[in-house]
């Protein structure tokens, strides 16, 4: 694979070298690799000689590509310094319109990672205004990023509106990765208010994961299906069976604390005290408000199941107070 990537890079460099211009052909070549090989792109960007960035658009272009490659390779952002270099250069009249739009978009992505959702939404909207209608991939991707912000605020109906637009675009251009991802997130969002749609999209994502032989997406889909049975159908037996299997497989693609929580509550609802205690015992000491809410709720409901109604109600009420 490494030899193939270098071969592609050499060809693109050779072609770009004939065109001249202010941009390093090496950066143009790396730009073409990010979508399919972000880790390799990160390594190539790190190896670009510093003196080659001193002319033309190379420094801001390198900063933009570094931000995009890091993001696509799941390398968490620790600052906005790199994307700010790109944005300061490209967010002006007459700048390269594609690089301007991408600078705005990934400034939003970095703001999301740094926890500034208001700023992120501002930049996503600016990128959307500057994204040409013919650039379907970025049209879909911007809708997807906006939807994720609404999901974070638990505004699921607004999230679904953007997710469906993204889903339709990715279906149109045949982007199976984001088609599978939008199916998954649509299933999760619909679980809160439309069980039929949740079931449709969760299973669509599962089928696509099976076709792609993608075990990570498949297991996340199975977890989402357990939530559907728990929340939409109140079928605690099926939810518990799926969760127990996922937990037994010790999968890295799902959040174990969430799995322990829903497995415990499913078994509580089935009146299975001893089994519920097993999964309650797997939960770690609370580290966040969400952890505390889940821990107290499980502890309180187990106490009530054992006959300690006053103590159980006290614990459950404490959990609800955290949620408020």
PDB file of C-alpha atoms in Angstrom:
ATOM      1  CA  UNK A   1       0.000   0.000   0.000  1.00  0.00           C
ATOM      2  CA  UNK A   2       2.825   2.416   0.860  1.00  0.00           C
ATOM      3  CA  UNK A   3       4.496   1.777  -2.526  1.00  0.00           C
ATOM      4  CA  UNK A   4       1.201   2.417  -4.328  1.00  0.00           C
ATOM      5  CA  UNK A   5       0.656   5.702  -2.472  1.00  0.00           C
ATOM      6  CA  UNK A   6       4.167   6.917  -3.315  1.00  0.00           C
ATOM      7  CA  UNK A   7       3.628   5.905  -6.945  1.00  0.00           C
ATOM      8  CA  UNK A   8       0.404   7.944  -7.104  1.00  0.00           C
ATOM      9  CA  UNK A   9       2.151  10.846  -5.423  1.00  0.00           C
ATOM     10  CA  UNK A  10       4.999  10.753  -7.959  1.00  0.00           C
ATOM     11  CA  UNK A  11       2.563  10.801 -10.909  1.00  0.00           C
ATOM     12  CA  UNK A  12       0.531  13.728  -9.527  1.00  0.00           C
ATOM     13  CA  UNK A  13       3.717  15.675  -8.729  1.00  0.00           C
ATOM     14  CA  UNK A  14       4.962  15.113 -12.270  1.00  0.00           C
ATOM     15  CA  UNK A  15       1.704  16.373 -13.760  1.00  0.00           C
ATOM     16  CA  UNK A  16       1.437  19.336 -11.396  1.00  0.00           C
ATOM     17  CA  UNK A  17       5.061  20.323 -12.067  1.00  0.00           C
ATOM     18  CA  UNK A  18       4.142  21.068 -15.672  1.00  0.00           C
ATOM     19  CA  UNK A  19       1.541  23.613 -14.623  1.00  0.00           C
ATOM     20  CA  UNK A  20       3.794  25.924 -12.626  1.00  0.00           C
ATOM     21  CA  UNK A  21       2.015  28.495 -10.454  1.00  0.00           C
ATOM     22  CA  UNK A  22       2.397  29.608  -6.860  1.00  0.00           C
ATOM     23  CA  UNK A  23       1.494  26.302  -5.219  1.00  0.00           C
ATOM     24  CA  UNK A  24       3.913  23.460  -4.579  1.00  0.00           C
ATOM     25  CA  UNK A  25       2.975  20.413  -6.713  1.00  0.00           C
ATOM     26  CA  UNK A  26       3.824  18.276  -3.685  1.00  0.00           C
ATOM     27  CA  UNK A  27       0.968  19.899  -1.730  1.00  0.00           C
ATOM     28  CA  UNK A  28      -1.429  19.445  -4.656  1.00  0.00           C
ATOM     29  CA  UNK A  29      -0.527  15.761  -4.692  1.00  0.00           C
ATOM     30  CA  UNK A  30      -1.028  15.391  -0.948  1.00  0.00           C
ATOM     31  CA  UNK A  31      -4.413  17.125  -1.205  1.00  0.00           C
ATOM     32  CA  UNK A  32      -5.536  14.351  -3.572  1.00  0.00           C
ATOM     33  CA  UNK A  33      -4.564  11.656  -1.038  1.00  0.00           C
ATOM     34  CA  UNK A  34      -6.289  12.961   2.094  1.00  0.00           C
ATOM     35  CA  UNK A  35      -9.746  11.504   1.359  1.00  0.00           C
ATOM     36  CA  UNK A  36      -8.469   7.937   0.957  1.00  0.00           C
ATOM     37  CA  UNK A  37      -5.254   7.913   3.003  1.00  0.00           C
ATOM     38  CA  UNK A  38      -5.321  10.608   5.718  1.00  0.00           C
ATOM     39  CA  UNK A  39      -2.634   8.940   7.862  1.00  0.00           C
ATOM     40  CA  UNK A  40      -0.236   8.842   4.909  1.00  0.00           C
ATOM     41  CA  UNK A  41      -1.123  12.452   4.101  1.00  0.00           C
ATOM     42  CA  UNK A  42      -0.251  13.469   7.678  1.00  0.00           C
ATOM     43  CA  UNK A  43       3.164  11.837   7.356  1.00  0.00           C
ATOM     44  CA  UNK A  44       3.820  13.466   3.970  1.00  0.00           C
ATOM     45  CA  UNK A  45       2.787  16.894   5.260  1.00  0.00           C
ATOM     46  CA  UNK A  46       5.104  16.559   8.250  1.00  0.00           C
ATOM     47  CA  UNK A  47       7.961  15.778   5.852  1.00  0.00           C
ATOM     48  CA  UNK A  48       7.495  18.881   3.679  1.00  0.00           C
ATOM     49  CA  UNK A  49      10.680  21.014   3.989  1.00  0.00           C
ATOM     50  CA  UNK A  50      10.087  24.285   5.843  1.00  0.00           C
ATOM     51  CA  UNK A  51      11.901  26.344   3.216  1.00  0.00           C
ATOM     52  CA  UNK A  52       9.416  25.209   0.558  1.00  0.00           C
ATOM     53  CA  UNK A  53       6.604  26.955   2.473  1.00  0.00           C
ATOM     54  CA  UNK A  54       8.163  30.392   2.198  1.00  0.00           C
ATOM     55  CA  UNK A  55       6.715  31.345  -1.189  1.00  0.00           C
ATOM     56  CA  UNK A  56       3.295  31.732  -2.798  1.00  0.00           C
ATOM     57  CA  UNK A  57       0.304  30.117  -1.103  1.00  0.00           C
ATOM     58  CA  UNK A  58       2.300  27.218   0.278  1.00  0.00           C
ATOM     59  CA  UNK A  59       2.218  28.078   3.971  1.00  0.00           C
ATOM     60  CA  UNK A  60      -1.577  28.625   4.235  1.00  0.00           C
ATOM     61  CA  UNK A  61      -2.221  25.680   1.911  1.00  0.00           C
ATOM     62  CA  UNK A  62      -0.004  23.451   4.068  1.00  0.00           C
ATOM     63  CA  UNK A  63      -1.847  24.671   7.198  1.00  0.00           C
ATOM     64  CA  UNK A  64      -5.223  23.899   5.608  1.00  0.00           C
ATOM     65  CA  UNK A  65      -4.171  20.433   4.470  1.00  0.00           C
ATOM     66  CA  UNK A  66      -2.605  19.649   7.851  1.00  0.00           C
ATOM     67  CA  UNK A  67      -5.880  20.546   9.591  1.00  0.00           C
ATOM     68  CA  UNK A  68      -7.969  18.461   7.185  1.00  0.00           C
ATOM     69  CA  UNK A  69      -5.608  15.450   7.298  1.00  0.00           C
ATOM     70  CA  UNK A  70      -5.436  15.506  11.102  1.00  0.00           C
ATOM     71  CA  UNK A  71      -9.223  15.692  11.303  1.00  0.00           C
ATOM     72  CA  UNK A  72      -9.774  12.866   8.809  1.00  0.00           C
ATOM     73  CA  UNK A  73      -7.164  10.745  10.630  1.00  0.00           C
ATOM     74  CA  UNK A  74      -8.994  11.283  13.970  1.00  0.00           C
ATOM     75  CA  UNK A  75      -6.135  13.260  15.511  1.00  0.00           C
ATOM     76  CA  UNK A  76      -7.765  15.551  18.085  1.00  0.00           C
ATOM     77  CA  UNK A  77      -7.214  19.287  17.647  1.00  0.00           C
ATOM     78  CA  UNK A  78      -5.461  21.002  20.546  1.00  0.00           C
ATOM     79  CA  UNK A  79      -5.475  24.533  19.077  1.00  0.00           C
ATOM     80  CA  UNK A  80      -6.780  26.514  16.125  1.00  0.00           C
ATOM     81  CA  UNK A  81      -3.377  27.924  15.161  1.00  0.00           C
ATOM     82  CA  UNK A  82      -2.946  25.990  11.891  1.00  0.00           C
ATOM     83  CA  UNK A  83      -6.433  26.560  10.506  1.00  0.00           C
ATOM     84  CA  UNK A  84      -6.234  30.239  11.533  1.00  0.00           C
ATOM     85  CA  UNK A  85      -3.215  30.651   9.235  1.00  0.00           C
ATOM     86  CA  UNK A  86      -5.236  29.244   6.349  1.00  0.00           C
ATOM     87  CA  UNK A  87      -8.388  31.200   7.163  1.00  0.00           C
ATOM     88  CA  UNK A  88      -6.569  34.525   7.483  1.00  0.00           C
ATOM     89  CA  UNK A  89      -5.119  34.012   4.010  1.00  0.00           C
ATOM     90  CA  UNK A  90      -8.111  32.555   2.162  1.00  0.00           C
ATOM     91  CA  UNK A  91     -11.121  34.268   3.763  1.00  0.00           C
ATOM     92  CA  UNK A  92     -10.911  37.351   1.578  1.00  0.00           C
ATOM     93  CA  UNK A  93     -12.298  38.513  -1.730  1.00  0.00           C
ATOM     94  CA  UNK A  94     -10.456  37.054  -4.699  1.00  0.00           C
ATOM     95  CA  UNK A  95      -8.964  34.125  -2.804  1.00  0.00           C
ATOM     96  CA  UNK A  96      -9.169  30.584  -4.177  1.00  0.00           C
ATOM     97  CA  UNK A  97     -12.921  29.863  -3.620  1.00  0.00           C
ATOM     98  CA  UNK A  98     -12.457  26.146  -2.891  1.00  0.00           C
ATOM     99  CA  UNK A  99      -9.722  26.745  -0.317  1.00  0.00           C
ATOM    100  CA  UNK A 100     -11.746  29.575   1.174  1.00  0.00           C
ATOM    101  CA  UNK A 101     -14.789  27.324   1.615  1.00  0.00           C
ATOM    102  CA  UNK A 102     -12.700  24.502   3.079  1.00  0.00           C
ATOM    103  CA  UNK A 103     -10.908  26.896   5.455  1.00  0.00           C
ATOM    104  CA  UNK A 104     -14.279  28.027   6.809  1.00  0.00           C
ATOM    105  CA  UNK A 105     -15.571  24.464   7.049  1.00  0.00           C
ATOM    106  CA  UNK A 106     -12.563  23.089   8.925  1.00  0.00           C
ATOM    107  CA  UNK A 107     -12.402  26.161  11.155  1.00  0.00           C
ATOM    108  CA  UNK A 108     -15.852  24.982  12.216  1.00  0.00           C
ATOM    109  CA  UNK A 109     -14.623  21.406  12.693  1.00  0.00           C
ATOM    110  CA  UNK A 110     -11.754  22.594  14.905  1.00  0.00           C
ATOM    111  CA  UNK A 111     -14.118  24.827  16.920  1.00  0.00           C
ATOM    112  CA  UNK A 112     -16.356  21.778  17.494  1.00  0.00           C
ATOM    113  CA  UNK A 113     -13.413  19.748  18.782  1.00  0.00           C
ATOM    114  CA  UNK A 114     -12.352  22.613  21.059  1.00  0.00           C
ATOM    115  CA  UNK A 115     -15.880  22.808  22.514  1.00  0.00           C
ATOM    116  CA  UNK A 116     -17.050  26.098  20.984  1.00  0.00           C
ATOM    117  CA  UNK A 117     -20.274  24.980  19.303  1.00  0.00           C
ATOM    118  CA  UNK A 118     -21.588  28.507  18.670  1.00  0.00           C
ATOM    119  CA  UNK A 119     -18.450  29.440  16.753  1.00  0.00           C
ATOM    120  CA  UNK A 120     -18.551  26.101  14.928  1.00  0.00           C
ATOM    121  CA  UNK A 121     -22.114  26.719  13.699  1.00  0.00           C
ATOM    122  CA  UNK A 122     -21.129  30.180  12.484  1.00  0.00           C
ATOM    123  CA  UNK A 123     -18.311  28.793  10.356  1.00  0.00           C
ATOM    124  CA  UNK A 124     -20.376  25.871   9.050  1.00  0.00           C
ATOM    125  CA  UNK A 125     -23.017  28.332   7.863  1.00  0.00           C
ATOM    126  CA  UNK A 126     -20.380  30.560   6.221  1.00  0.00           C
ATOM    127  CA  UNK A 127     -18.890  27.525   4.481  1.00  0.00           C
ATOM    128  CA  UNK A 128     -22.369  26.496   3.335  1.00  0.00           C
ATOM    129  CA  UNK A 129     -22.937  29.943   1.782  1.00  0.00           C
ATOM    130  CA  UNK A 130     -19.685  29.648  -0.171  1.00  0.00           C
ATOM    131  CA  UNK A 131     -20.011  26.012  -1.211  1.00  0.00           C
ATOM    132  CA  UNK A 132     -21.015  25.731  -4.894  1.00  0.00           C
ATOM    133  CA  UNK A 133     -24.097  23.670  -5.702  1.00  0.00           C
ATOM    134  CA  UNK A 134     -21.938  21.475  -7.930  1.00  0.00           C
ATOM    135  CA  UNK A 135     -19.715  20.428  -4.987  1.00  0.00           C
ATOM    136  CA  UNK A 136     -22.077  17.743  -3.754  1.00  0.00           C
ATOM    137  CA  UNK A 137     -19.605  16.060  -1.398  1.00  0.00           C
ATOM    138  CA  UNK A 138     -19.006  19.217   0.629  1.00  0.00           C
ATOM    139  CA  UNK A 139     -22.702  20.181   0.457  1.00  0.00           C
ATOM    140  CA  UNK A 140     -23.496  16.839   2.092  1.00  0.00           C
ATOM    141  CA  UNK A 141     -20.617  16.997   4.550  1.00  0.00           C
ATOM    142  CA  UNK A 142     -21.581  20.473   5.795  1.00  0.00           C
ATOM    143  CA  UNK A 143     -25.170  19.297   6.386  1.00  0.00           C
ATOM    144  CA  UNK A 144     -23.733  16.334   8.304  1.00  0.00           C
ATOM    145  CA  UNK A 145     -21.546  18.544  10.526  1.00  0.00           C
ATOM    146  CA  UNK A 146     -24.448  20.929  11.255  1.00  0.00           C
ATOM    147  CA  UNK A 147     -26.636  17.945  12.131  1.00  0.00           C
ATOM    148  CA  UNK A 148     -24.044  16.692  14.604  1.00  0.00           C
ATOM    149  CA  UNK A 149     -24.123  20.037  16.409  1.00  0.00           C
ATOM    150  CA  UNK A 150     -27.916  19.838  16.688  1.00  0.00           C
ATOM    151  CA  UNK A 151     -27.560  16.259  17.973  1.00  0.00           C
ATOM    152  CA  UNK A 152     -25.185  17.529  20.631  1.00  0.00           C
ATOM    153  CA  UNK A 153     -27.859  20.021  21.762  1.00  0.00           C
ATOM    154  CA  UNK A 154     -30.488  17.224  21.659  1.00  0.00           C
ATOM    155  CA  UNK A 155     -32.408  19.069  18.943  1.00  0.00           C
ATOM    156  CA  UNK A 156     -33.088  15.851  17.109  1.00  0.00           C
ATOM    157  CA  UNK A 157     -35.751  17.078  14.697  1.00  0.00           C
ATOM    158  CA  UNK A 158     -33.451  19.818  13.386  1.00  0.00           C
ATOM    159  CA  UNK A 159     -30.637  17.284  13.224  1.00  0.00           C
ATOM    160  CA  UNK A 160     -32.782  14.883  11.213  1.00  0.00           C
ATOM    161  CA  UNK A 161     -33.655  17.600   8.659  1.00  0.00           C
ATOM    162  CA  UNK A 162     -29.947  18.127   7.895  1.00  0.00           C
ATOM    163  CA  UNK A 163     -29.100  14.438   8.109  1.00  0.00           C
ATOM    164  CA  UNK A 164     -31.726  13.534   5.516  1.00  0.00           C
ATOM    165  CA  UNK A 165     -30.309  16.139   3.123  1.00  0.00           C
ATOM    166  CA  UNK A 166     -26.805  14.773   3.689  1.00  0.00           C
ATOM    167  CA  UNK A 167     -28.030  11.193   3.319  1.00  0.00           C
ATOM    168  CA  UNK A 168     -29.728  11.975   0.015  1.00  0.00           C
ATOM    169  CA  UNK A 169     -26.612  13.680  -1.350  1.00  0.00           C
ATOM    170  CA  UNK A 170     -24.282  10.844  -0.338  1.00  0.00           C
ATOM    171  CA  UNK A 171     -26.691   8.342  -1.873  1.00  0.00           C
ATOM    172  CA  UNK A 172     -26.692  10.371  -5.082  1.00  0.00           C
ATOM    173  CA  UNK A 173     -22.879  10.485  -5.367  1.00  0.00           C
ATOM    174  CA  UNK A 174     -22.388   6.915  -4.124  1.00  0.00           C
ATOM    175  CA  UNK A 175     -20.288   7.778  -1.068  1.00  0.00           C
ATOM    176  CA  UNK A 176     -20.833   4.568   0.915  1.00  0.00           C
ATOM    177  CA  UNK A 177     -18.835   5.644   3.964  1.00  0.00           C
ATOM    178  CA  UNK A 178     -20.987   8.687   4.711  1.00  0.00           C
ATOM    179  CA  UNK A 179     -24.140   6.944   3.530  1.00  0.00           C
ATOM    180  CA  UNK A 180     -23.481   4.344   6.216  1.00  0.00           C
ATOM    181  CA  UNK A 181     -22.600   7.032   8.757  1.00  0.00           C
ATOM    182  CA  UNK A 182     -25.708   9.128   8.084  1.00  0.00           C
ATOM    183  CA  UNK A 183     -27.861   5.980   8.281  1.00  0.00           C
ATOM    184  CA  UNK A 184     -26.381   5.254  11.705  1.00  0.00           C
ATOM    185  CA  UNK A 185     -26.879   8.778  13.043  1.00  0.00           C
ATOM    186  CA  UNK A 186     -30.395   9.034  11.590  1.00  0.00           C
ATOM    187  CA  UNK A 187     -31.263   5.814  13.403  1.00  0.00           C
ATOM    188  CA  UNK A 188     -29.935   7.221  16.679  1.00  0.00           C
ATOM    189  CA  UNK A 189     -31.749  10.556  16.256  1.00  0.00           C
ATOM    190  CA  UNK A 190     -35.076   8.991  15.292  1.00  0.00           C
ATOM    191  CA  UNK A 191     -34.958   6.686  18.333  1.00  0.00           C
ATOM    192  CA  UNK A 192     -36.124   9.605  20.494  1.00  0.00           C
ATOM    193  CA  UNK A 193     -39.369  10.226  18.606  1.00  0.00           C
ATOM    194  CA  UNK A 194     -40.037   7.961  15.602  1.00  0.00           C
ATOM    195  CA  UNK A 195     -39.517   4.248  16.169  1.00  0.00           C
ATOM    196  CA  UNK A 196     -40.388   3.115  12.641  1.00  0.00           C
ATOM    197  CA  UNK A 197     -37.861   5.464  11.043  1.00  0.00           C
ATOM    198  CA  UNK A 198     -35.264   4.550  13.661  1.00  0.00           C
ATOM    199  CA  UNK A 199     -35.671   0.857  12.869  1.00  0.00           C
ATOM    200  CA  UNK A 200     -35.403   1.512   9.107  1.00  0.00           C
ATOM    201  CA  UNK A 201     -32.185   3.536   9.260  1.00  0.00           C
ATOM    202  CA  UNK A 202     -30.493   1.408  11.930  1.00  0.00           C
ATOM    203  CA  UNK A 203     -31.066  -1.715   9.859  1.00  0.00           C
ATOM    204  CA  UNK A 204     -29.994   0.045   6.672  1.00  0.00           C
ATOM    205  CA  UNK A 205     -26.687   0.904   8.370  1.00  0.00           C
ATOM    206  CA  UNK A 206     -26.296  -2.666   9.629  1.00  0.00           C
ATOM    207  CA  UNK A 207     -26.867  -4.091   6.133  1.00  0.00           C
ATOM    208  CA  UNK A 208     -24.329  -1.716   4.629  1.00  0.00           C
ATOM    209  CA  UNK A 209     -21.789  -2.604   7.330  1.00  0.00           C
ATOM    210  CA  UNK A 210     -22.296  -6.300   6.613  1.00  0.00           C
ATOM    211  CA  UNK A 211     -21.843  -5.711   2.867  1.00  0.00           C
ATOM    212  CA  UNK A 212     -18.666  -3.731   3.526  1.00  0.00           C
ATOM    213  CA  UNK A 213     -17.447  -6.290   6.097  1.00  0.00           C
ATOM    214  CA  UNK A 214     -16.993  -3.378   8.513  1.00  0.00           C
ATOM    215  CA  UNK A 215     -17.133  -4.907  11.995  1.00  0.00           C
ATOM    216  CA  UNK A 216     -16.837  -1.547  13.761  1.00  0.00           C
ATOM    217  CA  UNK A 217     -19.941  -0.069  12.092  1.00  0.00           C
ATOM    218  CA  UNK A 218     -21.751  -3.374  12.439  1.00  0.00           C
ATOM    219  CA  UNK A 219     -21.247  -3.453  16.208  1.00  0.00           C
ATOM    220  CA  UNK A 220     -22.293   0.178  16.615  1.00  0.00           C
ATOM    221  CA  UNK A 221     -25.411  -0.700  14.613  1.00  0.00           C
ATOM    222  CA  UNK A 222     -26.141  -3.639  16.922  1.00  0.00           C
ATOM    223  CA  UNK A 223     -25.794  -1.322  19.921  1.00  0.00           C
ATOM    224  CA  UNK A 224     -28.177   1.212  18.322  1.00  0.00           C
ATOM    225  CA  UNK A 225     -30.613  -1.640  17.677  1.00  0.00           C
ATOM    226  CA  UNK A 226     -30.559  -2.531  21.382  1.00  0.00           C
ATOM    227  CA  UNK A 227     -31.433   1.108  22.173  1.00  0.00           C
ATOM    228  CA  UNK A 228     -34.308   0.918  19.692  1.00  0.00           C
ATOM    229  CA  UNK A 229     -35.729  -2.170  21.436  1.00  0.00           C
ATOM    230  CA  UNK A 230     -35.241  -0.544  24.849  1.00  0.00           C
ATOM    231  CA  UNK A 231     -36.606   2.925  24.077  1.00  0.00           C
ATOM    232  CA  UNK A 232     -39.109   2.413  21.264  1.00  0.00           C
ATOM    233  CA  UNK A 233     -40.459  -1.078  21.791  1.00  0.00           C
ATOM    234  CA  UNK A 234     -39.938  -1.527  25.538  1.00  0.00           C
ATOM    235  CA  UNK A 235     -38.712  -4.981  24.564  1.00  0.00           C
ATOM    236  CA  UNK A 236     -36.247  -5.311  27.428  1.00  0.00           C
ATOM    237  CA  UNK A 237     -35.515  -8.978  26.779  1.00  0.00           C
ATOM    238  CA  UNK A 238     -34.262  -8.360  23.222  1.00  0.00           C
ATOM    239  CA  UNK A 239     -32.353  -5.248  24.336  1.00  0.00           C
ATOM    240  CA  UNK A 240     -30.677  -7.185  27.148  1.00  0.00           C
ATOM    241  CA  UNK A 241     -29.780 -10.110  24.883  1.00  0.00           C
ATOM    242  CA  UNK A 242     -28.072  -7.833  22.331  1.00  0.00           C
ATOM    243  CA  UNK A 243     -26.225  -5.876  25.018  1.00  0.00           C
ATOM    244  CA  UNK A 244     -25.040  -8.991  26.860  1.00  0.00           C
ATOM    245  CA  UNK A 245     -23.567 -10.341  23.633  1.00  0.00           C
ATOM    246  CA  UNK A 246     -21.825  -7.045  22.846  1.00  0.00           C
ATOM    247  CA  UNK A 247     -20.397  -6.824  26.368  1.00  0.00           C
ATOM    248  CA  UNK A 248     -19.198 -10.429  26.263  1.00  0.00           C
ATOM    249  CA  UNK A 249     -17.339  -9.653  23.030  1.00  0.00           C
ATOM    250  CA  UNK A 250     -15.485  -6.734  24.756  1.00  0.00           C
ATOM    251  CA  UNK A 251     -15.838  -4.496  21.712  1.00  0.00           C
ATOM    252  CA  UNK A 252     -13.805  -1.303  21.430  1.00  0.00           C
ATOM    253  CA  UNK A 253     -16.288   0.269  18.990  1.00  0.00           C
ATOM    254  CA  UNK A 254     -19.018   0.773  21.612  1.00  0.00           C
ATOM    255  CA  UNK A 255     -19.061   2.713  24.883  1.00  0.00           C
ATOM    256  CA  UNK A 256     -18.922   0.031  27.603  1.00  0.00           C
ATOM    257  CA  UNK A 257     -20.376   2.300  30.299  1.00  0.00           C
ATOM    258  CA  UNK A 258     -23.481   2.937  28.187  1.00  0.00           C
ATOM    259  CA  UNK A 259     -23.787  -0.780  27.499  1.00  0.00           C
ATOM    260  CA  UNK A 260     -23.556  -1.634  31.235  1.00  0.00           C
ATOM    261  CA  UNK A 261     -26.147   1.041  32.026  1.00  0.00           C
ATOM    262  CA  UNK A 262     -28.759  -0.105  29.500  1.00  0.00           C
ATOM    263  CA  UNK A 263     -28.108  -3.780  30.237  1.00  0.00           C
ATOM    264  CA  UNK A 264     -28.659  -3.124  33.947  1.00  0.00           C
ATOM    265  CA  UNK A 265     -31.871  -1.163  33.370  1.00  0.00           C
ATOM    266  CA  UNK A 266     -33.193  -3.726  30.875  1.00  0.00           C
ATOM    267  CA  UNK A 267     -32.734  -6.476  33.458  1.00  0.00           C
ATOM    268  CA  UNK A 268     -34.265  -4.318  36.196  1.00  0.00           C
ATOM    269  CA  UNK A 269     -37.347  -3.908  34.006  1.00  0.00           C
ATOM    270  CA  UNK A 270     -37.443  -7.697  33.603  1.00  0.00           C
ATOM    271  CA  UNK A 271     -37.232  -8.123  37.388  1.00  0.00           C
ATOM    272  CA  UNK A 272     -33.850  -9.899  37.132  1.00  0.00           C
ATOM    273  CA  UNK A 273     -32.203  -8.524  40.264  1.00  0.00           C
ATOM    274  CA  UNK A 274     -29.102 -10.721  40.352  1.00  0.00           C
ATOM    275  CA  UNK A 275     -28.356 -10.250  36.654  1.00  0.00           C
ATOM    276  CA  UNK A 276     -28.888  -6.480  36.933  1.00  0.00           C
ATOM    277  CA  UNK A 277     -26.391  -6.402  39.817  1.00  0.00           C
ATOM    278  CA  UNK A 278     -23.751  -8.064  37.636  1.00  0.00           C
ATOM    279  CA  UNK A 279     -23.833  -5.221  35.089  1.00  0.00           C
ATOM    280  CA  UNK A 280     -24.186  -2.563  37.801  1.00  0.00           C
ATOM    281  CA  UNK A 281     -21.014  -3.993  39.326  1.00  0.00           C
ATOM    282  CA  UNK A 282     -19.211  -3.517  35.990  1.00  0.00           C
ATOM    283  CA  UNK A 283     -19.896   0.243  35.996  1.00  0.00           C
ATOM    284  CA  UNK A 284     -16.902   2.328  37.013  1.00  0.00           C
ATOM    285  CA  UNK A 285     -16.968   4.993  39.715  1.00  0.00           C
ATOM    286  CA  UNK A 286     -18.658   8.111  38.307  1.00  0.00           C
ATOM    287  CA  UNK A 287     -16.303  10.644  36.720  1.00  0.00           C
ATOM    288  CA  UNK A 288     -18.835  12.947  35.007  1.00  0.00           C
ATOM    289  CA  UNK A 289     -22.391  14.167  35.728  1.00  0.00           C
ATOM    290  CA  UNK A 290     -23.691  11.655  33.168  1.00  0.00           C
ATOM    291  CA  UNK A 291     -21.806   8.843  34.932  1.00  0.00           C
ATOM    292  CA  UNK A 292     -23.316   9.925  38.263  1.00  0.00           C
ATOM    293  CA  UNK A 293     -26.827  10.080  36.817  1.00  0.00           C
ATOM    294  CA  UNK A 294     -26.559   6.558  35.423  1.00  0.00           C
ATOM    295  CA  UNK A 295     -24.910   5.110  38.519  1.00  0.00           C
ATOM    296  CA  UNK A 296     -27.478   6.544  40.929  1.00  0.00           C
ATOM    297  CA  UNK A 297     -30.414   5.540  38.712  1.00  0.00           C
ATOM    298  CA  UNK A 298     -29.228   1.937  38.447  1.00  0.00           C
ATOM    299  CA  UNK A 299     -28.423   1.748  42.153  1.00  0.00           C
ATOM    300  CA  UNK A 300     -31.807   3.219  43.112  1.00  0.00           C
ATOM    301  CA  UNK A 301     -33.837   0.953  40.846  1.00  0.00           C
ATOM    302  CA  UNK A 302     -32.022  -2.143  42.081  1.00  0.00           C
ATOM    303  CA  UNK A 303     -32.789  -1.101  45.674  1.00  0.00           C
ATOM    304  CA  UNK A 304     -36.470  -0.715  44.806  1.00  0.00           C
ATOM    305  CA  UNK A 305     -36.445  -4.116  43.148  1.00  0.00           C
ATOM    306  CA  UNK A 306     -35.106  -5.551  46.410  1.00  0.00           C
ATOM    307  CA  UNK A 307     -37.864  -3.858  48.432  1.00  0.00           C
ATOM    308  CA  UNK A 308     -36.019  -0.766  49.686  1.00  0.00           C
ATOM    309  CA  UNK A 309     -38.480   1.691  48.165  1.00  0.00           C
ATOM    310  CA  UNK A 310     -37.491   4.743  50.229  1.00  0.00           C
ATOM    311  CA  UNK A 311     -33.764   4.311  49.659  1.00  0.00           C
ATOM    312  CA  UNK A 312     -34.356   3.498  46.029  1.00  0.00           C
ATOM    313  CA  UNK A 313     -36.535   6.545  45.421  1.00  0.00           C
ATOM    314  CA  UNK A 314     -33.944   8.741  47.106  1.00  0.00           C
ATOM    315  CA  UNK A 315     -31.195   7.512  44.755  1.00  0.00           C
ATOM    316  CA  UNK A 316     -33.385   7.783  41.656  1.00  0.00           C
ATOM    317  CA  UNK A 317     -34.467  11.309  42.592  1.00  0.00           C
ATOM    318  CA  UNK A 318     -30.819  12.306  42.994  1.00  0.00           C
ATOM    319  CA  UNK A 319     -30.143  11.026  39.497  1.00  0.00           C
ATOM    320  CA  UNK A 320     -33.055  13.005  38.072  1.00  0.00           C
ATOM    321  CA  UNK A 321     -31.792  16.147  39.868  1.00  0.00           C
ATOM    322  CA  UNK A 322     -28.444  15.752  38.048  1.00  0.00           C
ATOM    323  CA  UNK A 323     -30.313  15.435  34.745  1.00  0.00           C
ATOM    324  CA  UNK A 324     -32.190  18.672  35.401  1.00  0.00           C
TER     325      UNK A 324
END
